[in-house]
Amino acid sequence: MPRFIPLNYQQNSMVIINYLDQLQPGTFEYAIHHLIDEKLDLSVFYPKYQNDATGRPAYDPSALLKIILFAYSKGITSSREIEWCCDTNVIFKALSCDSVPHFTTIAGFVSGRKKEVESVFEQVLLICHTQGLLGNELFAIDGCKMSSNASKEWSGTFKELEEKRDKLKRQIRYQMDQHEKLDKCESVDEVRKQRTAQTIDTLNKAHDKINAFLKEADAAPRMGTGKRPQEVKSNITDNESAKMTTSKGTIQGYNGVAAVDKKHQVIVDAQVFGSGQEHHTLQPVLESIRARFKRLAISDDILKAQTIITADTGFANEANNEYLHDNDINAYIPDNQFRSRGPKFNEQKKKYGKRHQDNKVNKVALIPANEFNFDPINMTCVCPMGEAMWESWRRSEASGGTRICFEGKIRACRGCEKKHQCLRNPASPDKPKGHGRLVSFLIDDKPRPPNYTDWMKLRVDSPKGKQIYSHRMSVVEPVFGNIGTNKNLKRFSLRGKAKVQGQWYLFCLIHNIEKLKNYGQLAA
């Protein structure tokens, strides 16, 4: 039989640990400890503590900030898990100096210190500037949509929420009738009766939750942004968050927008917005950058210093371009037709295909609109089979001109031999409410003067503009990759814009401190 080293779990052992020795230079935990103890001024946290003469001593905000930043760097955002780490992990013990804050203390510190954490963010940014990590040559702006602590199932317009409340009323009434029938039946066991009672209680809570939200004194539908704002979906749990469509599906959350410096990818501004659209976020972000750099005495007006601003097409519209032009901001923000105007992108599309290809088998390409006989003078249209079409609608385009749409007569399309090449759904004309083929044409009926979008097109389409804009993705996208993938910070654990804003600052602080560790004086 093999022999093994004997194990005696009853033996006693005394291990002497020097906590400072656990924080080795060159590690992220050492960078956090050195910055907070030697470089940062945390007196901004002190006014909220009112225990100078009475009350028990509080946990030092420096220790709380250290353990929270280190936990976030490991993808740990749960306050209960952070408390457990302080009790079991030697690095957490070293950072907290062997104190174990209760999870409610940690949660309160994260959710209630937005202004204080913003001050720490600015101090770290100033250290990055003094150590030469900011180039102030180019700022790239982009957004990262993350889920929040709210369910999208509780979202809807006021009309949809009222319909959901009425549906719950009907379900409660039905379950009450079933419960009365079970009470009268002696052969039914108590477990089934309790289950029905629990269902009624759950439905009542859901009904009361929706009803209380709709009857609040300040309850009003949320309106979107734009020239003709429409109602957007409210959320009962966190009405400042929004329902957003992402590449991974629909989420209920916030859009974390960051402005990143090109030199070492340091984040210079971080804000959250409860909207999936990004065009209305550009001006607040730029004004925040301007105010922050002036407050830190880095530049009186960083935007007037001809620092280049780049952002993707989600930030482009006429109002933003007018703002950039009137404020003399050196920005390059393309419109959504930017790629279609570039011959290189057309060649790329031919070589690699469309970005979102339809995986349907044996899909037939539709007959294009240019094969239809459109007469812009008489405003008539004839399909390739010689059948006259009728005008379905017309509207004015924001870019200028009028778009007019023609629809094939349903009787003609129903028996047409080319309907399998002309209709996306060849069976649609056979349906009671089916439609024939739709084609639209753009008519430049009135010459219009150049607008601010045309001004931005000229800038972006120039050789210099294309060269500058090519840097945008390599500057800002790795930042979100580091935060979301490397640090596993993929969702907000709080509710309310103010609390989520503080957590977004913490996420971005992790990234900036890591840059100081890798490229600043701590790396020497």
PDB file of N, CA and C in Angstrom, residues 28 133 192 241 250 280 374 440 447 453 513 522:
ATOM      1  N   PHE A  28      -1.624  45.194  -8.812  1.00  0.00           N
ATOM      2  CA  PHE A  28      -2.712  46.166  -8.827  1.00  0.00           C
ATOM      3  C   PHE A  28      -3.089  46.580  -7.414  1.00  0.00           C
ATOM      4  N   LEU A 133       0.518  60.831 -18.968  1.00  0.00           N
ATOM      5  CA  LEU A 133      -0.289  59.791 -19.604  1.00  0.00           C
ATOM      6  C   LEU A 133      -1.387  60.356 -20.506  1.00  0.00           C
ATOM      7  N   ARG A 192     -52.831  21.995  -2.209  1.00  0.00           N
ATOM      8  CA  ARG A 192     -53.363  22.641  -3.411  1.00  0.00           C
ATOM      9  C   ARG A 192     -54.029  23.967  -3.060  1.00  0.00           C
ATOM     10  N   SER A 241     -33.936  54.063 -15.868  1.00  0.00           N
ATOM     11  CA  SER A 241     -33.282  53.181 -16.823  1.00  0.00           C
ATOM     12  C   SER A 241     -34.131  53.087 -18.075  1.00  0.00           C
ATOM     13  N   THR A 250     -32.284  42.362 -26.059  1.00  0.00           N
ATOM     14  CA  THR A 250     -32.862  43.542 -25.411  1.00  0.00           C
ATOM     15  C   THR A 250     -32.590  43.488 -23.917  1.00  0.00           C
ATOM     16  N   HIS A 280     -28.122  62.537 -28.191  1.00  0.00           N
ATOM     17  CA  HIS A 280     -28.365  63.598 -27.220  1.00  0.00           C
ATOM     18  C   HIS A 280     -27.322  63.613 -26.096  1.00  0.00           C
ATOM     19  N   PHE A 374     -40.496  54.705 -63.291  1.00  0.00           N
ATOM     20  CA  PHE A 374     -41.000  55.815 -62.479  1.00  0.00           C
ATOM     21  C   PHE A 374     -40.944  57.105 -63.283  1.00  0.00           C
ATOM     22  N   SER A 440     -39.945  52.773 -53.328  1.00  0.00           N
ATOM     23  CA  SER A 440     -39.937  54.204 -53.021  1.00  0.00           C
ATOM     24  C   SER A 440     -38.823  54.888 -53.804  1.00  0.00           C
ATOM     25  N   PRO A 447     -34.395  72.759 -54.316  1.00  0.00           N
ATOM     26  CA  PRO A 447     -32.981  72.904 -53.952  1.00  0.00           C
ATOM     27  C   PRO A 447     -32.868  73.472 -52.539  1.00  0.00           C
ATOM     28  N   THR A 453     -24.819  69.127 -41.578  1.00  0.00           N
ATOM     29  CA  THR A 453     -24.472  67.736 -41.889  1.00  0.00           C
ATOM     30  C   THR A 453     -23.576  67.665 -43.116  1.00  0.00           C
ATOM     31  N   ILE A 513      -6.561  53.466 -13.014  1.00  0.00           N
ATOM     32  CA  ILE A 513      -5.509  53.074 -12.070  1.00  0.00           C
ATOM     33  C   ILE A 513      -4.611  52.009 -12.691  1.00  0.00           C
ATOM     34  N   LEU A 522       4.519  54.238 -11.095  1.00  0.00           N
ATOM     35  CA  LEU A 522       4.437  52.973 -10.367  1.00  0.00           C
ATOM     36  C   LEU A 522       5.031  51.825 -11.170  1.00  0.00           C
TER      37      LEU A 522
END
